[in-house]
Amino acid sequence: MSVKIKDASVPVIPFKARLSRWFGRNLLRIYMVFGFTYLFIPVAYTFAFSFNDSGKSNLVWKGFTFRNWQNPCGAPEVCTALGNSIKIGFLATLFSTILGTLIAFAIGRYKFKGRSTSNLLIFLPMATPEIVLGASLLSLFLVFKINPGFWPTVIAHVMFCISFVVVTVKARIASLDPRLEQAAMDLYANEIETFRRVTLPLVAPGIAGAALLAFSLSFDDFIITNFNSGTLITFPKFVYVSAARGIPAQANVIGSAMFFLALAIVVAGQLVNRKKSR
Amino acid sequence: MKVSLPKSRVPYLLLFPGFAFLFTFFILPIINLAQTSTQTPVSGGDTGEYEQTFAFSNYVHAFLDNREQFARSFIFAALATIFALTIAYPLAYAIAFKSGKYKNVLLVLVVAPFFTSFLLRTVAWKQILGEEGFLVPTLRNLHLLGQQTTVTSTAFAVVAGMTYNFLPFMTLPLYASLERIDPRTIEAAGDLYANGITTFRKVTVPLSLPGVVAGTLLTFIPAAGDYVNAAILGSPNTKMIGNVIESRYFKIVDYPTAAALSFTLMAAILILVTLYIRKAGTEELV
């Protein structure tokens, strides 16, 4: 056995102590690795099983194939459901972003009577469990003999997205430097010009973020949708209904594609921001 | 041209469309739900036909018949909240203080899994932890798990599923409040001879409390009303109040009981939240 001679300048620390010191120093890092692994396990699983040559039920690994990715509409209900979810998501995002942004400007920019009541009205839908929102809205539709379906679902989504839009845009408005607007006014811009050329461009990233949030909330919503959509199938509803029989691998393709698409949008947004701030 | 509106009217005009919408499709339905909750079946009518009789006894029956599910909902939601806080706090702390230039990347990574559909991820957990996944048979072969023991269809699986699904709602507010902490306050604690642990306990934690409060609320409220995790990962023995409300609505068409249950759930949550906020002493949540 050869004996390793240690550098004299480095004090010899017993292995155990060194190990524990290394752990102490890197504990948070190790923790982060575990945390992120935990977060990504189901995503990785969904992605992996999108390549499964599975046939009807995608429960057991049967072999690798690109077929599901080449033909995501191979299970036709998947694409119908996806189409519905995108349409609903788009409309819900449009309306909730407009209504929510207006409210955010009112609350964020003005002092008026009833401001705290307004804040409460925005907070309440977020503090109400989804099942209560969904059930109560369905009861209302039933009273007015409106059949659940496409538009009731859009209305339901706008309703629960508004609060999130308000909170997001309001935070952005609150973080604005008031001196920028004062400077515009000092340079003889009137109120409308100041708003259009200074305030709005500064708030725009907040509005974009709110729209993205609204879309992802709407696209992913199941509970409220389940109450108000009747026979209409959305993507989450499709997954829920077919969970018992086995979900076709095409659903995994769409889930994974959404993941990469959203990631790309976020990364692009970050890059644009960085370019601007340079 | 200058805007000719008197300043005081502008905010109300801005509020009007959104609040009209919220009034019609949020407040009105809640009022209507309150009405439904005290109705009773029309004698001799079809299923699903109800009339107003102010039967407040609906509440008593609804609560007594489903005590167990109510208790389970609040216990499961509380457990999921505690687990999520335990997992999310160090994660948010590490991202806020120890990630340097990778901060934004890591933040995106926290949210990223949630772009894959929430239901797909829950079903994925079911399959990973299920009989046909590879984990459970492996653990059984290693005798780390009894031959008869299952992971899915248990209370554990439901709580774990909720913990996972609501994790970003915990992590993001925590991160937001940790990130806002002025590093000078932490340096100051060091200058005053506080060691790492004391600084964390006496400076970091108190300053991050608003995030803790916001995060626990954003996790607890949806968790208490959730029925998807219990439906996919649980068994009939792990039914939560959400499952009861859902089946009352769709399978039994018993609207009054469903409405009474919804109201009881909402009231219970509001009471708990109010007590909690008062105790935590933060009012800048909204």
Coordinates of C-alpha atoms in Angstrom, one line a residue:
Chain A
M1 CA 0.0 0.0 0.0
S2 CA 1.3 3.4 -0.9
V3 CA 0.9 6.2 1.5
K4 CA -0.2 9.5 0.0
I5 CA 1.8 12.3 1.4
K6 CA -0.3 15.4 2.0
D7 CA 0.7 18.9 1.2
A8 CA 2.1 20.2 4.5
S9 CA 0.4 23.6 4.1
V10 CA -3.1 22.0 4.2
P11 CA -4.0 21.0 7.7
V12 CA -5.1 17.3 7.8
I13 CA -8.8 17.2 8.6
P14 CA -10.3 13.9 9.3
F15 CA -12.5 12.7 6.5
K16 CA -15.7 12.7 8.6
A17 CA -15.2 16.4 9.6
R18 CA -14.4 17.3 6.0
L19 CA -17.6 15.5 4.9
S20 CA -19.7 17.3 7.4
R21 CA -18.2 20.6 6.5
W22 CA -18.8 20.0 2.8
F23 CA -22.4 19.2 3.6
G24 CA -22.8 22.2 5.8
R25 CA -21.5 24.4 3.0
N26 CA -23.5 22.8 0.3
L27 CA -26.6 21.9 2.2
L28 CA -28.8 24.4 0.4
R29 CA -27.4 23.3 -3.0
I30 CA -28.1 19.7 -2.3
Y31 CA -31.6 20.7 -1.1
M32 CA -32.2 22.6 -4.3
V33 CA -31.2 19.6 -6.4
F34 CA -33.7 17.4 -4.5
G35 CA -36.4 20.1 -4.7
F36 CA -36.1 20.6 -8.4
T37 CA -35.9 16.8 -9.0
Y38 CA -39.1 16.5 -7.1
L39 CA -40.7 19.3 -9.2
F40 CA -39.7 17.8 -12.5
I41 CA -40.3 14.1 -11.9
P42 CA -43.9 14.1 -13.3
V43 CA -42.9 16.4 -16.1
A44 CA -40.1 14.1 -17.1
Y45 CA -42.5 11.1 -16.9
T46 CA -45.1 12.8 -19.0
F47 CA -42.4 13.7 -21.6
A48 CA -40.9 10.2 -21.6
F49 CA -44.3 8.5 -22.0
S50 CA -45.1 10.8 -25.0
F51 CA -42.7 8.6 -26.9
N52 CA -44.4 5.4 -25.8
D53 CA -45.6 3.1 -28.5
S54 CA -48.6 2.5 -26.4
G55 CA -51.7 2.0 -28.4
K56 CA -54.8 2.9 -26.3
S57 CA -53.7 3.1 -22.7
N58 CA -50.4 4.6 -21.9
L59 CA -49.7 2.8 -18.6
V60 CA -46.8 0.5 -19.4
W61 CA -43.7 1.2 -21.5
K62 CA -44.0 -0.7 -24.7
G63 CA -41.3 0.8 -26.9
F64 CA -40.0 4.0 -28.3
T65 CA -41.7 5.8 -31.2
F66 CA -42.0 9.3 -32.7
R67 CA -45.4 8.5 -34.0
N68 CA -47.3 10.4 -31.3
W69 CA -45.3 13.5 -32.0
Q70 CA -45.8 13.3 -35.7
N71 CA -49.5 12.9 -35.4
P72 CA -50.7 14.5 -32.2
C73 CA -54.3 14.3 -33.5
G74 CA -54.0 10.6 -33.7
A75 CA -56.5 10.4 -30.9
P76 CA -59.1 12.8 -32.3
E77 CA -60.7 13.8 -29.0
V78 CA -57.4 15.2 -27.8
C79 CA -57.3 17.8 -30.5
T80 CA -60.9 18.8 -30.2
A81 CA -60.4 19.2 -26.5
L82 CA -57.2 21.2 -27.1
G83 CA -58.9 23.4 -29.6
N84 CA -61.7 24.2 -27.1
S85 CA -59.2 25.0 -24.4
I86 CA -57.2 27.3 -26.6
K87 CA -60.4 29.2 -27.8
I88 CA -61.7 29.5 -24.2
G89 CA -58.2 30.5 -23.0
F90 CA -57.8 33.2 -25.7
L91 CA -61.3 34.8 -25.1
A92 CA -60.9 34.6 -21.3
T93 CA -57.5 36.2 -21.5
L94 CA -58.7 39.0 -23.7
F95 CA -61.6 40.0 -21.6
S96 CA -60.1 39.5 -18.2
T97 CA -56.9 41.4 -19.2
I98 CA -58.9 44.4 -20.4
L99 CA -61.3 44.5 -17.4
G100 CA -58.6 43.7 -14.9
T101 CA -56.1 46.3 -16.2
L102 CA -58.8 49.1 -16.0
I103 CA -59.5 48.1 -12.4
A104 CA -55.7 48.0 -11.6
F105 CA -55.3 51.5 -12.9
A106 CA -58.2 52.8 -10.9
I107 CA -56.9 51.2 -7.7
G108 CA -53.3 51.7 -8.3
R109 CA -53.5 55.3 -9.5
Y110 CA -56.4 57.0 -7.7
K111 CA -57.4 57.7 -4.2
F112 CA -61.2 57.4 -4.1
K113 CA -64.1 56.6 -1.8
G114 CA -64.6 52.8 -1.7
R115 CA -61.0 51.9 -2.6
S116 CA -60.7 49.4 0.2
T117 CA -64.0 47.9 -0.6
S118 CA -62.7 47.5 -4.2
N119 CA -59.6 45.8 -2.9
L120 CA -61.8 43.4 -1.0
L121 CA -64.0 42.6 -4.0
I122 CA -60.8 41.7 -5.9
F123 CA -59.5 39.6 -3.0
L124 CA -62.7 37.6 -2.4
P125 CA -62.7 35.5 -5.6
M126 CA -59.2 34.5 -4.9
A127 CA -60.1 33.5 -1.3
T128 CA -63.1 31.5 -2.4
P129 CA -62.5 27.8 -3.1
E130 CA -62.8 27.0 -6.8
I131 CA -65.5 24.5 -6.2
V132 CA -67.7 27.2 -4.6
L133 CA -67.1 29.6 -7.5
G134 CA -68.0 26.8 -10.0
A135 CA -71.0 25.5 -8.2
S136 CA -72.5 29.0 -7.5
L137 CA -72.1 30.1 -11.1
L138 CA -73.7 26.9 -12.4
S139 CA -76.7 27.5 -10.0
L140 CA -77.1 31.0 -11.5
F141 CA -77.0 29.7 -15.0
L142 CA -79.6 27.1 -14.1
V143 CA -81.9 29.7 -12.7
F144 CA -81.7 31.7 -15.9
K145 CA -82.1 28.5 -17.9
I146 CA -78.8 29.0 -19.6
N147 CA -77.3 25.7 -20.6
P148 CA -73.7 25.1 -19.5
G149 CA -71.3 25.1 -22.4
F150 CA -68.8 27.2 -24.3
W151 CA -69.8 30.8 -23.3
P152 CA -70.7 30.0 -19.7
T153 CA -67.2 28.5 -19.4
V154 CA -65.6 31.7 -20.9
I155 CA -67.6 33.8 -18.5
A156 CA -66.5 31.6 -15.6
H157 CA -62.9 31.9 -16.6
V158 CA -63.0 35.7 -17.1
M159 CA -64.5 35.9 -13.6
F160 CA -61.7 34.1 -11.8
C161 CA -58.9 35.5 -13.9
I162 CA -59.8 39.2 -13.3
S163 CA -58.5 39.2 -9.8
F164 CA -55.1 37.7 -10.8
V165 CA -54.8 40.3 -13.6
V166 CA -55.6 43.1 -11.2
V167 CA -53.0 42.0 -8.6
T168 CA -50.3 41.5 -11.3
V169 CA -50.8 44.8 -13.1
K170 CA -51.3 46.7 -9.8
A171 CA -47.9 45.5 -8.6
R172 CA -46.3 46.8 -11.7
I173 CA -48.0 50.2 -11.4
A174 CA -47.0 50.5 -7.8
S175 CA -43.3 49.9 -8.8
L176 CA -43.3 52.7 -11.3
D177 CA -41.1 55.7 -10.5
P178 CA -43.5 58.6 -10.3
R179 CA -40.7 61.0 -11.4
L180 CA -40.8 59.6 -14.9
E181 CA -44.4 60.8 -15.4
Q182 CA -43.6 64.1 -13.7
A183 CA -40.7 64.5 -16.1
A184 CA -43.0 64.0 -19.1
M185 CA -45.4 66.6 -17.7
D186 CA -42.5 69.0 -17.2
L187 CA -41.7 68.5 -20.8
Y188 CA -45.2 69.7 -21.7
A189 CA -46.8 66.4 -22.5
N190 CA -50.5 66.4 -21.6
E191 CA -52.1 63.7 -19.5
I192 CA -53.1 61.6 -22.5
E193 CA -49.7 61.8 -24.1
T194 CA -48.0 61.0 -20.8
F195 CA -50.1 58.0 -20.4
R196 CA -49.6 56.8 -23.9
R197 CA -45.9 57.4 -24.2
V198 CA -44.7 56.9 -20.7
T199 CA -47.1 55.2 -18.4
L200 CA -48.5 52.5 -20.7
P201 CA -45.1 51.4 -22.1
L202 CA -43.8 51.1 -18.6
V203 CA -46.8 49.1 -17.4
A204 CA -46.9 46.9 -20.6
P205 CA -44.7 44.1 -19.3
G206 CA -47.0 43.8 -16.3
I207 CA -50.0 43.6 -18.6
A208 CA -48.2 41.0 -20.8
G209 CA -47.4 39.0 -17.7
A210 CA -50.9 39.2 -16.4
A211 CA -52.2 38.0 -19.8
L212 CA -49.9 35.0 -19.8
L213 CA -50.9 34.2 -16.2
A214 CA -54.6 34.5 -17.2
F215 CA -54.1 32.2 -20.2
S216 CA -52.3 29.6 -18.2
L217 CA -54.9 29.7 -15.4
S218 CA -57.7 29.4 -17.9
F219 CA -56.0 26.7 -19.9
D220 CA -55.3 24.6 -16.8
D221 CA -58.5 25.1 -15.0
F222 CA -60.5 22.0 -14.3
I223 CA -62.8 22.4 -11.3
I224 CA -64.7 25.5 -12.4
T225 CA -64.8 24.3 -16.0
N226 CA -66.2 21.0 -15.0
F227 CA -69.2 22.7 -13.4
N228 CA -69.9 25.1 -16.2
S229 CA -69.0 23.4 -19.5
G230 CA -71.8 20.8 -19.7
T231 CA -70.8 18.4 -22.5
L232 CA -68.0 20.5 -23.9
I233 CA -64.7 18.8 -23.4
T234 CA -61.6 20.9 -22.6
F235 CA -58.1 19.5 -22.4
P236 CA -58.0 19.1 -18.6
K237 CA -61.5 17.6 -18.6
F238 CA -60.4 15.2 -21.3
V239 CA -57.5 14.1 -19.1
Y240 CA -59.7 13.7 -16.1
V241 CA -62.4 11.7 -17.9
S242 CA -59.9 9.4 -19.6
A243 CA -57.7 9.0 -16.5
A244 CA -59.6 5.9 -15.5
R245 CA -59.4 4.2 -18.9
G246 CA -55.8 5.3 -19.6
I247 CA -54.8 8.5 -21.3
P248 CA -53.6 8.3 -24.9
A249 CA -50.0 9.2 -25.4
Q250 CA -51.0 12.1 -27.6
A251 CA -52.2 13.9 -24.5
N252 CA -48.6 13.6 -23.2
V253 CA -47.4 15.1 -26.4
I254 CA -49.6 18.1 -25.9
G255 CA -48.7 18.5 -22.3
S256 CA -45.0 18.4 -23.1
A257 CA -45.4 20.7 -26.0
M258 CA -47.2 23.3 -23.8
F259 CA -44.4 23.0 -21.3
F260 CA -41.7 23.8 -24.0
L261 CA -43.8 26.5 -25.6
A262 CA -44.4 28.3 -22.2
L263 CA -40.7 27.9 -21.4
A264 CA -39.7 29.4 -24.8
I265 CA -42.1 32.4 -24.2
V266 CA -40.7 33.1 -20.8
V267 CA -37.1 32.8 -22.0
A268 CA -37.9 35.1 -25.0
G269 CA -39.4 37.6 -22.6
Q270 CA -36.3 37.5 -20.4
L271 CA -34.1 38.1 -23.4
V272 CA -36.1 41.0 -24.6
N273 CA -36.0 42.6 -21.1
R274 CA -32.3 42.1 -20.9
K275 CA -31.8 43.7 -24.3
K276 CA -33.9 46.7 -23.3
S277 CA -32.2 47.3 -20.0
R278 CA -28.8 47.3 -21.7
Chain B
M1 CA -57.4 68.4 -25.9
K2 CA -57.4 67.9 -22.2
V3 CA -59.7 65.3 -20.7
S4 CA -62.7 67.2 -19.5
L5 CA -63.8 64.6 -16.9
P6 CA -63.6 65.8 -13.4
K7 CA -60.8 63.8 -11.8
S8 CA -62.9 62.1 -9.1
R9 CA -65.1 60.3 -11.7
V10 CA -62.2 58.7 -13.6
P11 CA -61.6 55.8 -11.1
Y12 CA -65.2 54.9 -11.0
L13 CA -65.4 54.8 -14.8
L14 CA -62.4 52.5 -14.9
L15 CA -63.9 50.2 -12.3
F16 CA -67.3 50.0 -13.7
P17 CA -67.0 47.4 -16.4
G18 CA -65.0 45.0 -14.4
F19 CA -67.0 45.4 -11.3
A20 CA -70.3 45.1 -13.1
F21 CA -69.0 41.8 -14.4
L22 CA -67.8 40.6 -11.0
F23 CA -71.1 41.6 -9.5
T24 CA -73.1 39.6 -12.0
F25 CA -71.0 36.5 -12.2
F26 CA -69.4 36.4 -8.7
I27 CA -71.6 38.2 -6.1
L28 CA -75.0 37.3 -7.6
P29 CA -74.2 33.6 -7.9
I30 CA -73.1 33.6 -4.2
I31 CA -76.4 35.2 -3.2
N32 CA -78.2 32.7 -5.4
L33 CA -76.3 29.9 -3.8
A34 CA -77.4 31.1 -0.4
Q35 CA -81.0 30.9 -1.6
T36 CA -80.5 27.5 -3.0
S37 CA -79.1 26.2 0.2
T38 CA -82.3 26.5 2.1
Q39 CA -84.6 25.0 -0.5
T40 CA -86.3 21.6 -0.3
P41 CA -87.6 19.2 -3.0
V42 CA -91.0 20.0 -4.5
S43 CA -93.3 17.3 -3.3
G44 CA -94.3 15.2 -6.3
G45 CA -91.9 17.2 -8.5
D46 CA -89.1 15.8 -10.7
T47 CA -85.6 15.2 -9.4
G48 CA -83.8 18.4 -9.4
E49 CA -86.9 20.5 -8.8
Y50 CA -86.7 22.6 -5.6
E51 CA -88.7 25.3 -3.8
Q52 CA -87.7 27.9 -1.2
T53 CA -88.8 26.8 2.3
F54 CA -86.0 28.4 4.3
A55 CA -85.0 25.0 5.5
F56 CA -82.0 26.0 7.6
S57 CA -82.0 22.4 8.8
N58 CA -80.3 21.7 5.4
Y59 CA -77.1 23.0 7.0
V60 CA -77.4 20.9 10.0
H61 CA -77.9 17.7 8.0
A62 CA -75.3 18.6 5.4
F63 CA -72.7 19.2 8.1
L64 CA -73.6 16.2 10.3
D65 CA -73.7 13.8 7.4
N66 CA -70.3 14.9 6.2
R67 CA -68.4 15.7 9.4
E68 CA -65.8 13.2 8.5
Q69 CA -65.1 14.7 5.0
F70 CA -65.0 18.2 6.4
A71 CA -62.5 17.2 9.0
R72 CA -60.5 15.3 6.4
S73 CA -60.5 18.3 4.0
F74 CA -59.1 20.7 6.7
I75 CA -56.6 18.2 8.0
F76 CA -55.3 17.2 4.6
A77 CA -55.2 20.9 3.5
A78 CA -53.3 21.8 6.7
L79 CA -50.8 19.0 6.2
A80 CA -50.3 19.9 2.6
T81 CA -49.7 23.5 3.6
I82 CA -47.1 22.5 6.2
F83 CA -45.3 20.2 3.8
A84 CA -45.3 22.8 1.1
L85 CA -43.9 25.4 3.5
T86 CA -41.2 23.0 4.6
I87 CA -40.2 22.3 1.0
A88 CA -40.6 25.8 -0.4
Y89 CA -39.0 27.9 2.2
P90 CA -35.4 26.6 1.8
L91 CA -36.0 26.5 -2.0
A92 CA -37.1 30.1 -2.1
Y93 CA -34.3 31.1 0.3
A94 CA -31.7 29.5 -1.9
I95 CA -33.1 31.2 -5.0
A96 CA -33.3 34.6 -3.3
F97 CA -29.8 34.5 -1.6
K98 CA -27.6 31.9 -3.0
S99 CA -28.2 31.6 -6.7
G100 CA -26.3 34.7 -8.0
K101 CA -26.8 35.2 -11.7
Y102 CA -29.0 32.1 -12.1
K103 CA -31.8 33.6 -10.0
N104 CA -34.1 34.2 -13.0
V105 CA -33.4 30.8 -14.5
L106 CA -34.2 29.1 -11.2
L107 CA -37.3 31.1 -10.8
V108 CA -38.5 30.1 -14.2
L109 CA -37.7 26.5 -13.3
V110 CA -39.9 26.7 -10.2
V111 CA -42.9 27.7 -12.3
A112 CA -42.1 25.7 -15.4
P113 CA -43.5 22.3 -14.3
F114 CA -46.9 24.0 -13.9
F115 CA -47.2 24.6 -17.6
T116 CA -47.7 20.9 -18.1
S117 CA -51.3 20.4 -17.4
F118 CA -52.1 20.1 -13.6
L119 CA -54.2 17.0 -14.3
L120 CA -51.5 15.3 -16.5
R121 CA -49.0 15.8 -13.7
T122 CA -51.4 14.3 -11.1
V123 CA -52.1 11.3 -13.3
A124 CA -48.3 11.0 -13.9
W125 CA -47.8 10.7 -10.1
K126 CA -50.6 8.1 -10.0
Q127 CA -48.8 6.1 -12.6
I128 CA -45.3 6.6 -11.1
L129 CA -46.5 5.5 -7.6
G130 CA -49.1 3.0 -8.9
E131 CA -49.0 -0.8 -9.1
E132 CA -47.8 -0.8 -12.7
G133 CA -45.1 1.8 -12.2
F134 CA -41.6 0.6 -11.5
L135 CA -41.1 2.3 -8.1
V136 CA -43.5 0.3 -5.9
P137 CA -42.5 -3.2 -7.2
T138 CA -38.9 -2.3 -6.8
L139 CA -39.4 -1.1 -3.2
R140 CA -41.3 -4.3 -2.6
N141 CA -38.5 -6.5 -3.9
L142 CA -36.1 -4.6 -1.7
H143 CA -38.5 -5.3 1.2
L144 CA -38.6 -1.6 1.9
L145 CA -42.4 -1.8 1.3
G146 CA -44.7 -4.6 2.5
Q147 CA -46.0 -6.9 -0.2
Q148 CA -49.5 -5.7 0.4
T149 CA -48.7 -2.0 0.9
T150 CA -49.8 0.3 -1.8
V151 CA -48.9 4.0 -2.2
T152 CA -51.8 5.2 -4.4
S153 CA -55.3 5.2 -3.0
T154 CA -54.0 6.3 0.4
A155 CA -54.3 9.5 2.4
F156 CA -50.5 9.8 2.0
A157 CA -50.9 10.0 -1.8
V158 CA -53.6 12.6 -1.6
V159 CA -51.6 14.8 0.7
A160 CA -48.5 14.4 -1.4
G161 CA -50.4 15.2 -4.6
M162 CA -51.8 18.4 -3.0
T163 CA -48.4 19.4 -1.7
Y164 CA -46.9 19.0 -5.1
N165 CA -49.7 20.8 -7.0
F166 CA -49.8 23.8 -4.8
L167 CA -46.0 24.2 -4.3
P168 CA -45.5 27.2 -6.7
F169 CA -48.3 29.1 -4.8
M170 CA -46.1 28.7 -1.7
T171 CA -42.7 29.3 -3.3
L172 CA -43.5 32.5 -5.3
P173 CA -44.8 34.6 -2.5
L174 CA -42.0 33.4 -0.2
Y175 CA -39.4 34.3 -2.8
A176 CA -41.0 37.7 -3.3
S177 CA -40.8 38.6 0.4
L178 CA -37.3 37.1 0.9
E179 CA -36.0 38.9 -2.2
R180 CA -37.2 42.2 -0.8
I181 CA -35.1 41.8 2.4
D182 CA -32.5 44.5 2.5
P183 CA -29.1 42.7 2.7
R184 CA -27.9 45.4 5.0
T185 CA -30.3 44.2 7.8
I186 CA -28.6 40.8 7.6
E187 CA -25.1 42.4 7.6
A188 CA -26.1 44.5 10.6
A189 CA -27.2 41.4 12.5
G190 CA -23.7 39.9 11.8
D191 CA -22.0 43.1 12.9
L192 CA -23.9 42.8 16.2
Y193 CA -22.4 39.4 16.7
A194 CA -25.4 37.3 15.8
N195 CA -24.4 34.0 14.3
G196 CA -26.0 32.6 11.2
I197 CA -28.7 30.8 12.9
T198 CA -29.7 33.7 15.2
T199 CA -29.7 36.1 12.2
F200 CA -31.9 33.7 10.3
R201 CA -34.3 33.3 13.2
K202 CA -34.4 37.0 14.3
V203 CA -34.0 38.8 11.0
T204 CA -34.8 36.7 8.0
V205 CA -37.8 34.8 9.2
P206 CA -39.7 37.8 10.7
L207 CA -39.0 39.8 7.5
S208 CA -40.3 37.0 5.3
L209 CA -43.5 36.6 7.3
P210 CA -45.8 38.4 4.8
G211 CA -44.6 35.8 2.2
V212 CA -45.3 33.0 4.6
V213 CA -48.8 34.3 5.3
A214 CA -49.6 34.8 1.6
G215 CA -48.1 31.5 0.6
T216 CA -50.0 29.5 3.3
L217 CA -53.3 31.1 2.3
L218 CA -52.7 30.5 -1.4
T219 CA -52.0 26.9 -0.6
F220 CA -54.5 26.2 2.1
I221 CA -57.6 27.7 0.5
P222 CA -57.5 25.8 -2.8
A223 CA -56.3 22.6 -1.1
A224 CA -59.3 22.7 1.3
G225 CA -61.8 22.8 -1.6
D226 CA -59.8 20.5 -3.9
Y227 CA -61.3 17.3 -5.1
V228 CA -59.1 16.4 -8.1
N229 CA -56.2 15.0 -6.0
A230 CA -58.5 12.9 -3.9
A231 CA -60.4 11.7 -6.9
I232 CA -57.2 10.6 -8.8
L233 CA -54.8 9.6 -6.1
G234 CA -57.2 8.6 -3.3
S235 CA -59.8 6.0 -2.6
P236 CA -63.4 6.2 -1.3
N237 CA -61.8 6.3 2.2
T238 CA -60.0 9.6 1.4
K239 CA -63.0 11.6 0.1
M240 CA -62.8 15.3 0.8
I241 CA -65.6 17.8 1.0
G242 CA -65.0 18.8 -2.6
N243 CA -65.8 15.3 -3.7
V244 CA -69.0 15.3 -1.8
I245 CA -70.1 18.6 -3.3
E246 CA -69.2 17.5 -6.8
S247 CA -71.2 14.2 -6.5
R248 CA -74.2 16.0 -4.8
Y249 CA -74.3 18.3 -7.9
F250 CA -73.7 15.9 -10.7
K251 CA -74.7 12.4 -9.6
I252 CA -77.5 13.1 -7.1
V253 CA -78.7 16.5 -8.4
D254 CA -79.1 17.5 -4.8
Y255 CA -78.5 21.2 -5.3
P256 CA -79.6 22.4 -1.8
T257 CA -77.2 20.1 0.1
A258 CA -74.4 20.9 -2.3
A259 CA -75.1 24.6 -1.8
A260 CA -75.2 24.3 2.0
L261 CA -71.9 22.4 1.9
S262 CA -70.3 25.0 -0.3
F263 CA -71.4 27.7 2.0
T264 CA -70.2 25.9 5.1
L265 CA -66.9 25.3 3.5
M266 CA -66.5 29.0 2.5
A267 CA -67.6 30.2 5.9
A268 CA -65.2 27.9 7.6
I269 CA -62.3 29.0 5.4
L270 CA -63.1 32.7 5.8
I271 CA -63.2 32.3 9.6
L272 CA -59.9 30.4 9.7
V273 CA -58.3 32.9 7.3
T274 CA -59.5 35.9 9.3
L275 CA -58.2 34.4 12.6
Y276 CA -54.9 33.5 10.9
I277 CA -54.4 36.9 9.4
R278 CA -55.2 38.6 12.7
K279 CA -52.8 36.3 14.5
A280 CA -50.1 36.8 11.8
G281 CA -50.7 40.6 12.0
T282 CA -50.2 41.4 8.3
E283 CA -52.7 43.5 6.6
E284 CA -51.0 44.3 3.3
L285 CA -52.0 41.1 1.7
V286 CA -54.5 42.4 -0.7

